[in-house]
mmCIF file of C-alpha atoms in Angstrom:
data_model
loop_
_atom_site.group_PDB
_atom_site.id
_atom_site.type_symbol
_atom_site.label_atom_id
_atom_site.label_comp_id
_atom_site.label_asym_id
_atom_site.label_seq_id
_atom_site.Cartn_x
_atom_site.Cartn_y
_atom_site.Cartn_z
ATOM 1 C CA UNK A 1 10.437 44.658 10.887
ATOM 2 C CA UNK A 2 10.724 41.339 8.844
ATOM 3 C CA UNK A 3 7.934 39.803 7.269
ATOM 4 C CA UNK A 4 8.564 35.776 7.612
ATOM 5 C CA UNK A 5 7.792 33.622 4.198
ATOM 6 C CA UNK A 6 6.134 30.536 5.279
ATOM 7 C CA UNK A 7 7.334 27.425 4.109
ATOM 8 C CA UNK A 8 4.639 25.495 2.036
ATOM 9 C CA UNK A 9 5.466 21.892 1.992
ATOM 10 C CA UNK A 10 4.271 19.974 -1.248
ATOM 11 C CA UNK A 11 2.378 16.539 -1.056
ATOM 12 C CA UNK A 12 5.139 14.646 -0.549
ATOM 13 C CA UNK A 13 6.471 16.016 2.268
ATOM 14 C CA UNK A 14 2.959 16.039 3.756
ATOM 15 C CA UNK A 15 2.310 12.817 3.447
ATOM 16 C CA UNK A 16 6.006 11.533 4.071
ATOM 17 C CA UNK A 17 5.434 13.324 7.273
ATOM 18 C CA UNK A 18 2.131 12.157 7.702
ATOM 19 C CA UNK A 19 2.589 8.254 7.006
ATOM 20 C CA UNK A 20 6.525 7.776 9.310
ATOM 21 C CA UNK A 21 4.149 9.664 12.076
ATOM 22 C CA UNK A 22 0.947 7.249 11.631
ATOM 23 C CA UNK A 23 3.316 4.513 11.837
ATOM 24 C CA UNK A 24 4.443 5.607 15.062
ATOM 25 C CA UNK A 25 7.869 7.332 14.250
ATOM 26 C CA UNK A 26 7.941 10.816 15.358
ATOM 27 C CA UNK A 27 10.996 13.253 14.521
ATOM 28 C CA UNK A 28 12.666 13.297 18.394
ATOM 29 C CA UNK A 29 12.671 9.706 18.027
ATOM 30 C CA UNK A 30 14.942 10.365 14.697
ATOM 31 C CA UNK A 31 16.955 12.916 16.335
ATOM 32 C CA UNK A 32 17.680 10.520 19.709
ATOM 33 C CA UNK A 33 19.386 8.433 16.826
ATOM 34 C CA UNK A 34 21.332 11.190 15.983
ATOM 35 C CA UNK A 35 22.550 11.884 19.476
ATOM 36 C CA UNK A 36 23.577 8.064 19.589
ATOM 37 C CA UNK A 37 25.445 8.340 16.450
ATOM 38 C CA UNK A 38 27.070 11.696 17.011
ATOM 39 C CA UNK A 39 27.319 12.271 20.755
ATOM 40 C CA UNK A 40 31.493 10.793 20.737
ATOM 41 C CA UNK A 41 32.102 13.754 18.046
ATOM 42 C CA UNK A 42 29.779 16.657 19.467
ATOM 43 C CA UNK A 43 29.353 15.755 23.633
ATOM 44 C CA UNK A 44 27.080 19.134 24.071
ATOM 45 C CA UNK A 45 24.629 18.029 20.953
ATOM 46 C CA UNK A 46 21.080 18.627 21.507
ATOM 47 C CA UNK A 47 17.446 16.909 21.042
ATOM 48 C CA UNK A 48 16.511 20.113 19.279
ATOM 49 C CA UNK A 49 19.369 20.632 16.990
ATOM 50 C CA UNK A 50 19.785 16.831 15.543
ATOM 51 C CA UNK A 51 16.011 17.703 14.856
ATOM 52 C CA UNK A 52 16.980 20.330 12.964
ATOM 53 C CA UNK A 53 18.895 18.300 10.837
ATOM 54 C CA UNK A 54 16.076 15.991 10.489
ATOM 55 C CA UNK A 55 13.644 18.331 9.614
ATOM 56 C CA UNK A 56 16.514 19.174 6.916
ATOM 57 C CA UNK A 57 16.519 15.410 5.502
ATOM 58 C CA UNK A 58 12.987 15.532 5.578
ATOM 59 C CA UNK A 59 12.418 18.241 3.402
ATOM 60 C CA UNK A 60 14.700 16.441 0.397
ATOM 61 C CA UNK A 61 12.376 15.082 -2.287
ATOM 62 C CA UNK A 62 14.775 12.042 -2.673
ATOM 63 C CA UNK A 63 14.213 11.510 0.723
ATOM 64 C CA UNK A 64 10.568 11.693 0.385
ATOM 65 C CA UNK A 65 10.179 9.501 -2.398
ATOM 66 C CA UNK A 66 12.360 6.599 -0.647
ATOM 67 C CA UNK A 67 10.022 7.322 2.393
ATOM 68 C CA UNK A 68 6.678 6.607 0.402
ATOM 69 C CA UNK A 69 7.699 3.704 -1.584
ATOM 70 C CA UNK A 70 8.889 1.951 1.408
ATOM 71 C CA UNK A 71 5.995 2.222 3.579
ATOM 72 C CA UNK A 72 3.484 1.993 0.941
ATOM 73 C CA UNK A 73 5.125 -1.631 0.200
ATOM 74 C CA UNK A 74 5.094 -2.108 4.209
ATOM 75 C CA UNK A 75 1.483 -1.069 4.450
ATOM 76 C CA UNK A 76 0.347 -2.903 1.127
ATOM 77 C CA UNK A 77 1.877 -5.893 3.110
ATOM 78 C CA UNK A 78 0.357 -5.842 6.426
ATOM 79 C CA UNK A 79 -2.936 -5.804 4.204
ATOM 80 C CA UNK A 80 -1.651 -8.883 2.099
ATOM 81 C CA UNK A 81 -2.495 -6.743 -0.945
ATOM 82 C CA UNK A 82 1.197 -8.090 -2.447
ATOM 83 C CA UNK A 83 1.506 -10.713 -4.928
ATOM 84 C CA UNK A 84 3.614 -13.586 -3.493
ATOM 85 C CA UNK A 85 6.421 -14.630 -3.445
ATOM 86 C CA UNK A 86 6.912 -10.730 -2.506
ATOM 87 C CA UNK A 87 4.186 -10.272 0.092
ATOM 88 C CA UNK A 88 6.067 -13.291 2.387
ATOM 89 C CA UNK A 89 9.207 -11.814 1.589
ATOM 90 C CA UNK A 90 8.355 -8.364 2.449
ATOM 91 C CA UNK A 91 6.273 -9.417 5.722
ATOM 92 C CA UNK A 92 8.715 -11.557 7.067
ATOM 93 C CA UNK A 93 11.626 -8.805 6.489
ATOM 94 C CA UNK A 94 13.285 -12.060 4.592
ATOM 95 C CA UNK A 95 17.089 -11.434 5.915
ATOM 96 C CA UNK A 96 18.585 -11.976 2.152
ATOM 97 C CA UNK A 97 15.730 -9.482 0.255
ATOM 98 C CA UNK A 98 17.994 -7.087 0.616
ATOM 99 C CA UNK A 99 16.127 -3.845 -1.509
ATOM 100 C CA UNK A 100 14.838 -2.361 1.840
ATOM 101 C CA UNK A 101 18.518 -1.356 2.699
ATOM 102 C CA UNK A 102 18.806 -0.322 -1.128
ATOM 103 C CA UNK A 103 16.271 2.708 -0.498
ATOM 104 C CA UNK A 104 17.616 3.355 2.905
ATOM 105 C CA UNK A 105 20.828 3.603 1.127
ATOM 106 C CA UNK A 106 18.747 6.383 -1.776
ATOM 107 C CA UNK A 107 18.319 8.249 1.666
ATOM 108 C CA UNK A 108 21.792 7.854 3.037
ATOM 109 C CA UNK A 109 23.562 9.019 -0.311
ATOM 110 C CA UNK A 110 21.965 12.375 -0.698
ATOM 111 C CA UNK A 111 24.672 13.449 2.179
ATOM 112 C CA UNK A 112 27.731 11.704 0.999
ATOM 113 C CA UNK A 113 29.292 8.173 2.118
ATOM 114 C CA UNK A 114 29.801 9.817 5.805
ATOM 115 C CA UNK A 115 26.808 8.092 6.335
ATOM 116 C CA UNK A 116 27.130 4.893 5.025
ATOM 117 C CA UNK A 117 29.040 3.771 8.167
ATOM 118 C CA UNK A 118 26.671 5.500 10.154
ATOM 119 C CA UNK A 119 23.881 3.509 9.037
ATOM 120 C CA UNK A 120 25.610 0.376 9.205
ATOM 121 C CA UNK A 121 26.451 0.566 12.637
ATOM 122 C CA UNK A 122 22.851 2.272 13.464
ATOM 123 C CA UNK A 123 21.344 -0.465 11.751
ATOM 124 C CA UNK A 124 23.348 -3.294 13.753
ATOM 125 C CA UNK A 125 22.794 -1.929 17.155
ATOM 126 C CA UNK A 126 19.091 -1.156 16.151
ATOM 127 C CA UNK A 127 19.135 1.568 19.310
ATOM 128 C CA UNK A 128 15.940 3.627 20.198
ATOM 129 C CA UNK A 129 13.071 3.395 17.773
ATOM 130 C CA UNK A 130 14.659 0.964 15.720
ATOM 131 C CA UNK A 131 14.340 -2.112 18.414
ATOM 132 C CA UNK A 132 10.621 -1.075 18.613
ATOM 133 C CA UNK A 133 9.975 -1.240 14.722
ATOM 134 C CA UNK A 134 12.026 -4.237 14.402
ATOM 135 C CA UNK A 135 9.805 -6.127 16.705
ATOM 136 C CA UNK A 136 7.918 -8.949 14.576
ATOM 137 C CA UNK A 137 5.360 -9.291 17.496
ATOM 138 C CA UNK A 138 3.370 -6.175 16.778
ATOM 139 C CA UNK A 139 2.144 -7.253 14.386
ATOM 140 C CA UNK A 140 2.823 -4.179 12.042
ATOM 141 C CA UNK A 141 5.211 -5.177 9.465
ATOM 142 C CA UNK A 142 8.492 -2.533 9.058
ATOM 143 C CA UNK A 143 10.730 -4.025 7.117
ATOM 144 C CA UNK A 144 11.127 -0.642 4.906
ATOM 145 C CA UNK A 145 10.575 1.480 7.473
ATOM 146 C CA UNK A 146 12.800 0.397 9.943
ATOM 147 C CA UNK A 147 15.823 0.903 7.732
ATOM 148 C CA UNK A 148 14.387 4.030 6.612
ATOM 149 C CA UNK A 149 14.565 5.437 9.878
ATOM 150 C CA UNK A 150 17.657 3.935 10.288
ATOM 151 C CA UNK A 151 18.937 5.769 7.153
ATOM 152 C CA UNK A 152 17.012 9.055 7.757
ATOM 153 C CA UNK A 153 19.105 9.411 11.386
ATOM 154 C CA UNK A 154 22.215 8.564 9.566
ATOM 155 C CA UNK A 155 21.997 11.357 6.881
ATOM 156 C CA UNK A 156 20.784 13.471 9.430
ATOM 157 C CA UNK A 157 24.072 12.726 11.610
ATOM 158 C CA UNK A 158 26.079 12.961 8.646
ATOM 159 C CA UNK A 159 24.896 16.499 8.010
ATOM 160 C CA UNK A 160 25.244 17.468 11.175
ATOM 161 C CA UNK A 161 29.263 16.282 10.704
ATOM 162 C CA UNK A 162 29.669 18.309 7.706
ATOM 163 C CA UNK A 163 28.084 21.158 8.551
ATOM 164 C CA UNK A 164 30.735 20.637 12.127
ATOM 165 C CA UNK A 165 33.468 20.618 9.164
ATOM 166 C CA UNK A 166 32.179 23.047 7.289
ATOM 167 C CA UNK A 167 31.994 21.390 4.014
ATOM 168 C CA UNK A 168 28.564 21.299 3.087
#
């Protein structure tokens, strides 16, 4: 008989976790981005294991700290609690600002440059969750978080393909 050690996630995982949920992001939703990106390369891939390699990203503290800059900056700007020029910039998701992509891309290197492509394309299709937190009309303001997400499902995908080539 085994005794299992459970995992104790620190503050920043909590409240990674915590904040991509309240904002309406929820790990399947990650994982059906996987399946989009990977399905071509692994046709029997399921829900459950891209959410495994999620729930791998996840638990990276790079990954965390990329996750709460970028939404505290989204949430500090759906309050208008930025200074401007930045809070106009930020809550119109100004197309040349340009630094959202620059901590998606924090996420995206922690599995190598596999996923670079992955979140290029994931991020021009904007599939899935992605159309949803792209939409201006909500009201909620994304702009990190959408290429967050975006980033999180590509480093998940790209784990998945070197784990496939067994060279992680």
């Amino acid at each position: 008989m085994s005794i299992e050690k459970k995992r104790v996630m620190s503050m920043s995982e909590q409240t990674a976790r915590r904040w991509i949920a309240e904002r309406g992001v929820k790990v399947d939703d990650i994982a059906e981005l996987v399946l989009y990106l990977q399905k071509p390369y692994h046709p029997n891939l399921k829900l459950e294991e891209a959410a495994e390699h999620v729930e791998a990203v996840l638990r990276k503290r790079e990954v965390q700290n990329a996750i709460l800059t970028g939404i505290q900056l989204d949430m500090l700007a759906e309050k208008n609690q930025l200074a401007e020029p930045l809070q106009s910039i930020i809550k119109t998701d100004e197309g040349l600002y340009g630094l959202d992509e620059t901590i998606a891309t924090a996420i995206i290197n922690v599995y190598g440059t596999i996923g670079l492509t992955s979140y290029g394309y994931i991020d021009k299709q904007k599939p899935g969750i992605l159309e949803f937190l792209n939409d201006k009309s909500t009201g909620q303001v994304h702009t990190f978080l959408d290429d967050i997400v975006g980033a999180l499902a590509a480093a998940a995908a790209s784990r998945l393909a070197h784990r496939a080539a067994q060279t992680e």
